[in-house]
Coordinates of C-alpha atoms in Angstrom, one line a residue:
M1 CA -24.2 14.1 27.4
R2 CA -24.1 17.8 27.3
S3 CA -24.8 19.3 24.0
D4 CA -22.0 21.9 24.3
I5 CA -19.6 18.9 24.9
I6 CA -21.1 17.3 21.9
R7 CA -20.6 20.3 19.8
I8 CA -16.8 20.5 20.9
Y9 CA -16.3 16.9 19.8
K10 CA -18.1 17.4 16.7
A11 CA -15.8 20.4 15.8
V12 CA -12.8 18.2 16.7
H13 CA -14.1 15.3 14.3
T14 CA -14.8 17.6 11.5
W15 CA -11.6 19.6 11.4
T16 CA -9.3 16.7 12.3
G17 CA -10.9 14.8 9.4
I18 CA -10.7 17.7 7.1
I19 CA -6.9 18.2 7.7
T20 CA -6.2 14.5 7.2
G21 CA -8.8 13.3 4.9
M22 CA -7.1 13.7 1.5
A23 CA -3.8 12.4 2.9
L24 CA -5.5 9.3 4.3
F25 CA -7.5 8.7 1.0
I26 CA -4.0 8.3 -0.6
A27 CA -2.7 6.2 2.2
F28 CA -5.9 3.9 2.2
Y29 CA -6.2 3.5 -1.4
A30 CA -2.4 2.6 -1.9
G31 CA -2.5 0.6 1.0
A32 CA -5.5 -1.5 -0.2
L33 CA -3.6 -2.3 -3.4
T34 CA -0.4 -3.0 -1.1
V35 CA -2.1 -5.9 0.5
F36 CA -1.5 -7.6 -2.8
Q37 CA 2.0 -6.3 -3.3
E38 CA 3.4 -9.7 -4.7
P39 CA 0.5 -10.2 -7.3
I40 CA 1.1 -6.7 -8.5
A41 CA 4.9 -7.2 -8.8
R42 CA 4.3 -10.5 -10.6
W43 CA 1.9 -8.8 -13.1
A44 CA 4.5 -6.1 -13.7
S45 CA 7.5 -8.2 -14.1
P46 CA 8.7 -9.2 -17.6
P47 CA 9.3 -13.1 -18.2
A48 CA 12.7 -14.3 -17.3
E49 CA 15.0 -15.0 -19.9
G50 CA 15.9 -18.6 -18.7
R51 CA 14.8 -21.2 -16.2
A52 CA 16.1 -20.9 -12.7
V53 CA 18.9 -23.3 -11.4
P54 CA 17.4 -26.4 -10.0
L55 CA 17.5 -26.2 -6.3
Q56 CA 19.8 -29.2 -5.8
D57 CA 22.4 -27.2 -7.8
A58 CA 22.0 -24.1 -5.7
Q59 CA 25.0 -24.9 -3.6
A60 CA 27.3 -25.0 -6.6
L61 CA 25.7 -21.7 -7.8
I62 CA 26.4 -20.1 -4.4
V63 CA 30.1 -21.4 -4.3
G64 CA 30.9 -20.1 -7.8
T65 CA 29.2 -16.8 -7.4
L66 CA 31.0 -16.0 -4.2
Q67 CA 34.4 -17.0 -5.7
A68 CA 33.8 -14.5 -8.6
H69 CA 31.8 -11.9 -6.4
P70 CA 32.9 -12.0 -2.9
E71 CA 31.0 -8.8 -2.3
A72 CA 27.7 -10.8 -2.6
A73 CA 28.8 -12.7 0.5
R74 CA 27.4 -9.9 2.8
D75 CA 23.8 -10.5 2.1
F76 CA 22.3 -12.7 -0.9
T77 CA 19.2 -14.7 -1.2
I78 CA 18.3 -18.1 -2.6
H79 CA 14.6 -18.2 -3.8
L80 CA 13.1 -21.7 -3.0
R81 CA 10.1 -21.1 -5.6
E82 CA 9.7 -19.8 -9.0
A83 CA 7.4 -16.8 -9.8
E84 CA 7.2 -14.2 -12.4
H85 CA 9.0 -11.5 -10.2
L86 CA 11.9 -13.8 -9.3
P87 CA 14.2 -13.8 -12.3
A88 CA 16.9 -16.3 -10.9
R89 CA 17.7 -18.6 -8.2
M90 CA 20.1 -16.3 -6.6
S91 CA 20.1 -12.7 -6.2
W92 CA 21.4 -9.7 -4.1
R93 CA 21.6 -6.0 -4.1
V94 CA 24.0 -3.3 -3.2
R95 CA 22.9 -0.3 -1.4
E96 CA 24.2 3.0 -2.2
Q97 CA 26.4 4.2 0.8
G98 CA 24.5 6.3 3.3
A99 CA 21.1 5.5 1.5
D100 CA 18.0 5.2 4.1
D101 CA 17.2 1.7 5.0
H102 CA 13.7 1.9 3.3
D103 CA 15.1 3.5 0.2
E104 CA 14.8 1.0 -2.7
T105 CA 15.6 3.5 -5.5
S106 CA 19.3 3.6 -4.9
A107 CA 19.9 -0.3 -4.6
R108 CA 21.4 -2.1 -7.7
H109 CA 20.3 -5.6 -8.1
Y110 CA 22.2 -8.7 -9.6
V111 CA 21.2 -12.1 -10.2
A112 CA 23.3 -15.2 -10.7
S113 CA 22.8 -18.4 -12.8
L114 CA 24.7 -21.4 -14.3
D115 CA 25.6 -21.2 -17.9
A116 CA 25.7 -24.3 -20.2
G117 CA 29.2 -25.0 -19.1
A118 CA 28.2 -24.9 -15.4
G119 CA 30.1 -21.7 -15.0
V120 CA 28.5 -18.9 -13.2
K121 CA 26.8 -16.0 -14.9
V122 CA 26.1 -13.0 -13.1
E123 CA 24.0 -10.0 -14.6
E124 CA 22.7 -6.8 -13.2
A125 CA 18.9 -6.9 -13.1
R126 CA 16.3 -4.2 -13.1
P127 CA 13.4 -5.6 -11.3
S128 CA 10.0 -3.8 -11.3
Q129 CA 9.7 -1.6 -8.3
L130 CA 6.1 -0.8 -9.2
S131 CA 4.5 -2.5 -6.1
K132 CA 7.1 -0.7 -3.9
F133 CA 6.5 2.5 -5.2
I134 CA 2.8 2.1 -4.5
D135 CA 3.8 0.8 -0.9
V136 CA 5.9 4.1 -0.6
L137 CA 2.8 6.2 -1.5
H138 CA 0.9 4.3 1.2
R139 CA 3.7 4.8 3.8
V140 CA 4.2 8.4 3.6
V141 CA 0.6 9.6 2.5
G142 CA 1.6 10.3 -1.1
L143 CA 5.1 12.0 -0.6
P144 CA 7.7 10.8 -3.0
V145 CA 10.4 9.4 -0.6
D146 CA 10.0 7.0 2.4
S147 CA 12.3 8.8 4.6
D148 CA 12.3 9.7 8.3
P149 CA 10.8 13.2 8.1
N150 CA 8.0 12.0 5.8
R151 CA 7.3 9.1 7.9
W152 CA 7.0 11.5 11.0
I153 CA 4.5 13.4 8.8
M154 CA 2.7 10.2 8.3
G155 CA 2.7 9.7 12.1
V156 CA 1.1 13.1 12.8
V157 CA -1.7 12.5 10.3
A158 CA -2.2 9.0 12.0
A159 CA -2.4 10.6 15.5
L160 CA -5.0 13.2 14.2
Y161 CA -6.9 10.2 12.5
T162 CA -7.1 8.5 15.9
L163 CA -8.5 11.7 17.3
A164 CA -10.9 12.0 14.6
L165 CA -12.1 8.4 15.2
V166 CA -12.4 9.0 19.0
S167 CA -14.2 12.2 18.7
G168 CA -16.5 10.7 15.9
V169 CA -17.6 7.9 18.2
I170 CA -18.3 10.3 21.2
V171 CA -20.4 12.4 18.8
L172 CA -22.4 9.4 17.7
L173 CA -22.9 7.8 21.1
P174 CA -26.1 9.7 22.2
S175 CA -28.1 8.4 19.0
L176 CA -26.0 5.5 18.2
V177 CA -28.8 3.1 18.9
K178 CA -31.4 5.0 17.0
D179 CA -29.1 5.9 14.0
F180 CA -27.0 2.9 13.8
F181 CA -29.1 0.9 11.2
A182 CA -31.0 4.0 9.9
L183 CA -30.0 4.3 6.2
R184 CA -32.5 6.8 5.1
V185 CA -32.6 6.6 1.4
G186 CA -34.8 9.4 -0.2
R187 CA -34.7 12.9 -1.7
N188 CA -32.3 14.4 1.1
L189 CA -28.9 13.0 -0.2
K190 CA -27.0 14.6 2.4
R191 CA -28.9 12.8 5.2
M192 CA -28.3 9.5 3.3
W193 CA -24.7 10.1 2.8
L194 CA -24.4 11.0 6.5
D195 CA -26.2 7.9 7.5
A196 CA -24.0 5.9 5.3
H197 CA -20.8 7.6 6.5
N198 CA -21.8 6.8 10.1
V199 CA -22.6 3.3 9.4
V200 CA -19.5 2.4 7.6
G201 CA -17.4 4.3 10.2
I202 CA -18.9 2.4 12.9
V203 CA -18.9 -1.0 11.3
S204 CA -15.2 -0.7 10.4
L205 CA -13.9 1.0 13.7
P206 CA -11.9 -1.7 15.0
F207 CA -10.1 -1.8 11.5
H208 CA -9.6 1.8 11.7
L209 CA -8.4 1.8 15.2
V210 CA -5.8 -0.9 14.3
M211 CA -4.6 1.0 11.3
A212 CA -4.4 4.3 13.1
L213 CA -2.5 3.1 16.2
T214 CA 0.0 0.7 14.2
A215 CA 0.6 3.6 11.5
V216 CA 1.9 5.8 14.6
V217 CA 3.9 2.8 15.7
F218 CA 5.6 2.5 12.3
A219 CA 6.1 6.3 11.9
F220 CA 8.1 6.3 15.2
H221 CA 9.4 2.9 15.1
D222 CA 13.1 3.8 15.5
G223 CA 12.3 5.4 18.8
I224 CA 10.2 2.4 19.7
Y225 CA 13.0 0.0 18.6
Y226 CA 15.3 1.9 21.0
L227 CA 13.1 1.4 23.9
Q228 CA 12.6 -2.2 23.1
D229 CA 16.3 -2.8 22.7
K230 CA 16.8 -1.3 26.2
M231 CA 13.8 -3.1 28.0
F232 CA 13.8 -6.5 26.4
H233 CA 17.0 -7.3 24.5
E234 CA 19.7 -5.6 26.7
G235 CA 21.2 -3.9 23.5
R236 CA 21.2 -7.1 21.5
L237 CA 18.1 -6.4 19.3
A238 CA 20.2 -5.5 16.0
G239 CA 22.1 -8.8 16.5
N240 CA 19.0 -10.8 16.9
F241 CA 17.2 -9.6 13.8
Q242 CA 20.5 -10.0 11.9
G243 CA 20.5 -13.6 12.6
G244 CA 21.1 -14.0 16.4
R245 CA 24.7 -13.0 16.6
S246 CA 25.4 -9.5 17.9
A247 CA 28.8 -7.8 17.2
A248 CA 29.6 -8.3 20.7
A249 CA 29.2 -12.1 20.6
P250 CA 32.4 -14.2 20.1
P251 CA 33.1 -15.3 16.5
S252 CA 32.5 -18.9 15.8
S253 CA 36.0 -19.2 14.2
L254 CA 38.9 -17.0 13.8
S255 CA 39.6 -18.1 10.2
P256 CA 37.3 -17.3 7.3
P257 CA 35.1 -20.1 6.6
D258 CA 34.9 -21.8 3.2
P259 CA 31.3 -21.4 1.5
A260 CA 31.7 -24.8 0.1
T261 CA 31.5 -26.5 3.5
M262 CA 28.1 -24.8 4.1
L263 CA 25.2 -27.2 4.6
P264 CA 23.1 -27.4 1.2
P265 CA 19.9 -25.2 0.9
A266 CA 17.5 -28.2 1.2
E267 CA 19.4 -29.4 4.4
L268 CA 18.8 -25.9 5.9
V269 CA 15.2 -26.0 4.9
A270 CA 14.8 -29.3 6.7
R271 CA 16.5 -27.9 9.8
A272 CA 14.0 -25.1 9.8
Q273 CA 11.0 -27.2 9.4
A274 CA 12.3 -29.4 12.2
V275 CA 11.9 -26.5 14.6
S276 CA 8.3 -25.8 13.2
P277 CA 6.7 -28.4 11.1
D278 CA 3.8 -26.1 9.8
F279 CA 6.4 -23.4 8.7
E280 CA 6.6 -23.2 5.0
P281 CA 10.0 -21.7 3.9
E282 CA 10.1 -19.4 0.7
T283 CA 13.7 -18.0 0.8
L284 CA 17.1 -18.3 2.4
Q285 CA 18.8 -15.0 3.2
Y286 CA 22.5 -15.5 3.7
Q287 CA 24.5 -13.0 5.7
N288 CA 28.2 -12.4 6.1
V289 CA 28.9 -16.1 5.0
I290 CA 32.6 -15.6 4.7
G291 CA 32.8 -13.8 7.9
P292 CA 33.1 -15.0 11.6
R293 CA 29.4 -14.5 12.4
A294 CA 27.8 -16.2 9.3
A295 CA 24.2 -16.7 9.5
V296 CA 21.1 -17.6 7.1
R297 CA 17.6 -16.6 7.8
V298 CA 15.1 -19.1 6.4
W299 CA 12.1 -16.9 5.7
G300 CA 8.5 -18.2 5.2
K301 CA 4.9 -18.3 6.7
D302 CA 2.9 -20.4 8.9
A303 CA -0.8 -20.1 8.0
A304 CA -1.9 -20.7 11.6
A305 CA 0.2 -18.0 13.1
L306 CA 0.8 -14.3 12.7
S307 CA 3.9 -13.2 11.0
P308 CA 6.2 -10.4 12.2
R309 CA 6.6 -8.9 8.8
A310 CA 4.7 -8.9 5.4
L311 CA 7.2 -11.3 4.1
G312 CA 6.5 -13.7 7.0
G313 CA 9.1 -14.6 9.7
F314 CA 12.3 -16.4 9.9
V315 CA 14.3 -18.8 11.8
A316 CA 18.0 -17.9 12.1
I317 CA 20.5 -20.8 11.4
D318 CA 24.2 -21.3 11.3
P319 CA 24.9 -22.3 7.7
Y320 CA 28.0 -24.4 8.5
S321 CA 27.0 -26.2 11.5
G322 CA 23.1 -26.2 11.0
R323 CA 22.6 -24.8 14.7
V324 CA 19.5 -22.9 15.4
L325 CA 20.5 -19.3 16.2
S326 CA 17.3 -17.5 16.9
T327 CA 13.6 -18.2 16.8
D328 CA 12.7 -14.8 18.0
Y329 CA 11.1 -13.9 14.5
L330 CA 9.6 -17.4 13.8
P331 CA 5.8 -17.3 13.4
G332 CA 4.3 -19.4 16.1
R333 CA 7.5 -19.9 18.1
Q334 CA 7.9 -16.1 19.4
D335 CA 7.9 -15.3 23.1
G336 CA 5.4 -12.9 24.5
A337 CA 7.4 -9.8 24.1
H338 CA 8.2 -10.6 20.5
T339 CA 4.7 -11.6 19.9
T340 CA 3.3 -8.2 21.1
V341 CA 5.8 -6.2 18.8
S342 CA 5.1 -8.5 15.9
S343 CA 1.2 -8.1 16.3
F344 CA 1.4 -4.5 15.4
F345 CA 3.1 -5.5 12.0
A346 CA 0.8 -8.4 11.5
L347 CA -2.5 -6.5 12.3
H348 CA -1.3 -3.5 10.0
M349 CA -0.1 -5.7 7.1
A350 CA -2.7 -8.4 7.2
A351 CA 0.2 -10.7 7.8
F352 CA -2.1 -13.6 9.4
G353 CA -5.0 -15.8 8.2
G354 CA -3.9 -16.1 4.5
T355 CA -5.8 -14.8 1.5
P356 CA -9.3 -14.4 3.1
V357 CA -7.8 -11.9 5.6
Q358 CA -6.0 -10.1 2.6
W359 CA -9.5 -9.7 0.7
M360 CA -11.0 -8.5 4.0
Y361 CA -8.4 -5.8 4.5
F362 CA -8.5 -4.8 0.8
V363 CA -12.5 -4.3 1.2
L364 CA -12.0 -2.5 4.4
G365 CA -9.2 -0.3 2.9
L366 CA -11.6 0.7 0.1
A367 CA -14.4 1.3 2.6
G368 CA -12.0 3.7 4.4
V369 CA -11.2 5.5 1.1
W370 CA -15.0 6.1 0.6
L371 CA -15.2 7.1 4.4
F372 CA -12.7 10.0 4.0
Y373 CA -14.2 11.0 0.5
S374 CA -17.8 11.2 1.9
G375 CA -16.6 13.1 4.9
N376 CA -15.0 15.9 2.8
L377 CA -18.3 16.0 0.6
L378 CA -20.3 16.3 3.7
W379 CA -18.2 19.2 5.0
V380 CA -18.7 21.0 1.7
E381 CA -22.5 20.3 1.6
S382 CA -22.8 21.6 5.2
R383 CA -21.6 24.8 4.1
R384 CA -23.6 25.1 0.9
R385 CA -25.5 28.4 0.4
K386 CA -29.0 27.2 -0.6
A387 CA -31.4 29.2 -2.7
A388 CA -34.2 30.8 -0.6
R389 CA -37.9 29.5 -1.4
G390 CA -39.1 31.1 -4.5
E391 CA -35.8 32.6 -5.5
T392 CA -34.9 32.0 -9.1
G393 CA -31.1 33.1 -9.0
I394 CA -28.4 30.8 -8.1
P395 CA -26.6 32.0 -4.9
A396 CA -22.8 32.4 -5.0
Q397 CA -21.0 29.5 -3.0
R398 CA -18.3 30.4 -0.5
R399 CA -14.7 30.5 -1.8
D400 CA -13.3 28.2 0.9
V401 CA -16.3 25.7 0.0
R402 CA -15.5 25.8 -3.7
L403 CA -11.8 25.3 -3.0
M404 CA -12.2 22.4 -0.8
A405 CA -14.5 20.7 -3.2
S406 CA -12.0 21.1 -6.1
A407 CA -9.3 20.0 -3.9
T408 CA -11.1 16.8 -2.7
V409 CA -11.8 16.0 -6.2
G410 CA -8.5 16.6 -7.8
V411 CA -6.4 14.9 -5.0
C412 CA -8.6 11.8 -4.5
L413 CA -9.5 11.0 -8.1
G414 CA -6.0 12.1 -9.3
C415 CA -4.5 9.6 -6.9
I416 CA -6.6 6.8 -8.5
C417 CA -5.8 7.9 -12.0
G418 CA -2.2 8.1 -11.3
I419 CA -1.7 4.8 -9.7
S420 CA -3.9 3.1 -12.5
L421 CA -2.1 4.6 -15.4
T422 CA 1.5 4.0 -13.9
I423 CA 0.5 0.2 -13.5
A424 CA -0.6 0.0 -17.1
A425 CA 2.4 1.9 -18.2
G426 CA 4.9 -0.7 -16.7
K427 CA 4.4 -3.0 -19.7
W428 CA 4.2 -0.3 -22.4
L429 CA 7.6 1.2 -21.2
H430 CA 9.5 -1.8 -21.0
G431 CA 12.3 -1.9 -23.4
H432 CA 11.7 1.7 -24.4
V433 CA 12.9 3.8 -21.5
E434 CA 16.2 3.2 -19.6
D435 CA 14.8 3.3 -16.0
V436 CA 11.2 2.2 -15.9
N437 CA 11.0 2.6 -12.1
A438 CA 11.8 6.3 -12.5
W439 CA 9.0 6.5 -15.0
H440 CA 6.4 5.1 -12.6
R441 CA 7.1 8.1 -10.4
Y442 CA 7.0 10.6 -13.3
I443 CA 3.7 9.2 -14.6
Y444 CA 2.0 9.1 -11.3
Y445 CA 2.9 12.6 -10.1
A446 CA 2.2 14.1 -13.7
V447 CA -1.3 12.6 -13.6
F448 CA -1.8 13.4 -10.0
F449 CA -1.0 17.2 -10.3
C450 CA -2.8 17.6 -13.7
S451 CA -5.9 16.2 -12.1
I452 CA -5.6 18.8 -9.2
A453 CA -5.0 21.5 -11.7
W454 CA -8.1 20.5 -13.9
A455 CA -10.2 20.3 -10.7
F456 CA -9.4 24.0 -9.9
A457 CA -9.7 25.1 -13.6
R458 CA -13.0 23.4 -14.4
G459 CA -14.6 23.4 -10.9
A460 CA -15.4 20.3 -8.6
A461 CA -18.7 19.4 -10.4
V462 CA -17.6 19.2 -13.8
A463 CA -14.0 18.0 -13.0
S464 CA -15.5 15.1 -10.9
V465 CA -17.2 13.6 -13.8
H466 CA -14.2 14.0 -15.9
L467 CA -11.8 12.5 -13.4
L468 CA -14.0 9.7 -12.7
Q469 CA -14.1 8.9 -16.5
A470 CA -10.4 9.2 -16.6
A471 CA -10.2 6.8 -13.5
A472 CA -12.2 4.2 -15.4
A473 CA -10.2 4.6 -18.5
C474 CA -6.9 4.3 -16.7
T475 CA -7.9 1.4 -14.6
L476 CA -9.4 -0.3 -17.7
A477 CA -6.0 0.1 -19.5
I478 CA -4.6 -2.5 -17.1
P479 CA -6.5 -5.6 -18.3
L480 CA -6.6 -4.2 -21.8
T481 CA -2.9 -4.1 -21.8
T482 CA -2.7 -7.6 -20.8
L483 CA -5.1 -8.5 -23.5
L484 CA -3.4 -6.8 -26.1
A485 CA 0.0 -8.3 -25.1
W486 CA -1.5 -11.7 -25.3
S487 CA -3.2 -11.1 -28.8
V488 CA -0.3 -9.1 -30.4
P489 CA 3.0 -10.7 -29.2
S490 CA 5.0 -8.4 -31.5
L491 CA 4.5 -5.6 -29.3
G492 CA 7.1 -6.9 -27.0
M493 CA 4.8 -7.0 -23.9
W494 CA 3.7 -10.1 -21.7
A495 CA 0.6 -11.7 -20.5
H496 CA 1.2 -13.9 -17.4
G497 CA -1.1 -16.9 -17.0
S498 CA -0.7 -17.2 -13.3
A499 CA -3.7 -16.7 -11.0
A500 CA -1.9 -14.0 -9.1
A501 CA -1.3 -12.1 -12.2
L502 CA -4.7 -12.6 -13.8
G503 CA -6.2 -11.7 -10.5
V504 CA -4.7 -8.2 -10.9
D505 CA -6.4 -7.9 -14.4
A506 CA -9.8 -9.1 -13.0
T507 CA -9.7 -6.7 -10.1
A508 CA -8.8 -3.8 -12.4
L509 CA -11.4 -4.7 -14.6
G510 CA -14.0 -4.8 -11.8
G511 CA -12.6 -1.4 -10.4
A512 CA -13.0 0.2 -14.0
F513 CA -16.7 -0.8 -14.2
C514 CA -17.2 0.8 -10.6
F515 CA -15.5 4.0 -11.7
A516 CA -17.6 4.1 -15.0
W517 CA -20.8 3.7 -13.0
M518 CA -19.8 6.4 -10.5
A519 CA -18.9 8.6 -13.4
R520 CA -22.4 8.3 -15.1
A521 CA -24.2 8.7 -11.7
T522 CA -22.2 11.9 -10.9
A523 CA -22.9 13.2 -14.4
R524 CA -26.5 13.0 -13.7
R525 CA -26.3 14.7 -10.5
V526 CA -24.1 17.4 -11.9
R527 CA -26.6 18.0 -14.7
S528 CA -30.0 17.5 -13.0
G529 CA -29.4 18.0 -9.2
P530 CA -30.1 21.1 -7.3
R531 CA -28.9 24.1 -9.1
D532 CA -27.6 25.8 -5.9
S533 CA -25.3 23.0 -5.1
V534 CA -21.6 23.0 -5.4
W535 CA -22.0 19.8 -7.4
S536 CA -24.0 21.3 -10.0
A537 CA -22.6 22.5 -13.3
H538 CA -24.9 25.5 -13.3
A539 CA -23.3 26.7 -10.2
Q540 CA -20.0 27.0 -11.9
G541 CA -21.2 29.8 -14.0
P542 CA -22.0 30.1 -17.8
A543 CA -18.4 29.5 -18.9
V544 CA -18.7 25.9 -17.9
A545 CA -20.2 23.6 -20.4
P546 CA -22.9 21.1 -19.5
V547 CA -21.7 17.6 -18.9
A548 CA -23.0 15.1 -21.7
D549 CA -24.8 12.2 -20.6
G550 CA -27.4 10.9 -22.8
A551 CA -29.1 9.0 -20.1
A552 CA -29.7 11.9 -18.0
S553 CA -33.1 12.5 -16.6
P554 CA -34.1 16.0 -15.2
G555 CA -37.1 14.5 -13.6
R556 CA -34.9 12.3 -11.3
A557 CA -33.1 15.3 -9.8
G558 CA -32.0 14.8 -6.3
V559 CA -32.4 10.9 -6.1
E560 CA -29.4 9.9 -7.9
S561 CA -26.1 8.6 -6.4
G562 CA -23.0 10.7 -6.7
P563 CA -21.7 13.6 -4.6
V564 CA -24.2 14.8 -1.9

């Protein structure tokens, strides 16, 4: 391939990567955590005050609740299992009129249970929205609201990301065979980081292509749904997803049905499993049950099939007759057209293959985080002004290089610090503030913007050490909070003993050690690395104090890990 063409693709790869790198860092770091959205929700949820109503009593609970609160009939859920983030057997939410479909912040949540006298007790609940907030960061590259304009921004970022991937592969093609396994570890840190960047990029290329293409689909899904509706469903898509009955379909009855005549939840579960024996139901979502087009969506998962959503898939059933209304979204029972569309969701959300695939996505997501971070560092190092041989003075670095280095450190490490601290704060703030979910946003953005300000104020080199130390401390605060809650119950916090909740603590503990190791290695580099590097404390000028690190060894300059 001609060298001038390679140069063009290299420029495209560099600039698309620089433009999107920091946004993608946030999207991938938050996305890696979102893979385990349910364990995070379970970790952050306070213990329920009472035991859930037995499933065999759920029918009485439904009837009694709808008599007292008929507005719940529009859309309510019966949970078939018990978990920390499910405070009651029956729940529903009321969205604010005109709110975006993805906006969870405006919804009010209610739960119902049976009291000692078998009467219905309805309470407003404030479930933890922590995992959903992290998911919003992932969906809209760190912007605060999951709205259409912000998703379109994400779509543009994903399109540029695709361009960066393709151009990067073309740049590597001429030397791919020679350089693919060439991880040259030595005094030339830039060479080593570039080799590692290329190897990680090539090895995880299929994953990144899937993420890039599916992210574009999600960003512009409204338009895609419109075309899908016209091409495959003849205008019935909304009705199919709402349970198989469109507004144009004739009602099953002219008189309002009596909820007391609905089939019991256990019978509806049996009807669903009769359609697909490997399907494992988890929730029953009832819709319009006192209207003419009543339906219940039996949500669940099938370990051997891909799921159309992160929650799984569903079979739509008439709650009164038990007739199956639709299997368009049932895992393993979808036709070709629905499977094609569902595969975009499943591939992006790891909604197939169970826990092993989730861990694989988690690791690949963090590898992507490193890929974007290292890409920016390589851009900075490529534009570094080196001291001439024999020159004793330290050359001044370009202003744009120093600014990019500070922005990279502030945005990327600020994202990690903000997410870790807002997770830990969930238990500390419970019972002390009125709206914990709003405080999750306040804490994240306060830490995020303070980190950026600190990076610009102290310079990239010194700030990178401080912020990595802060990331280690904030992440360590997650398991320490659980340990403190367990050892000092009077604090009013909680320590769940489920494998899912303990898994969050264990993962955070491992992450804290990784950040601490990176902080120490970076401190050595800042203190003892080449003095003409942007990542040297000496390059920041005399106003910057040296970074303390008792283990630093000047004789090992240039061979330590850390920024290039």
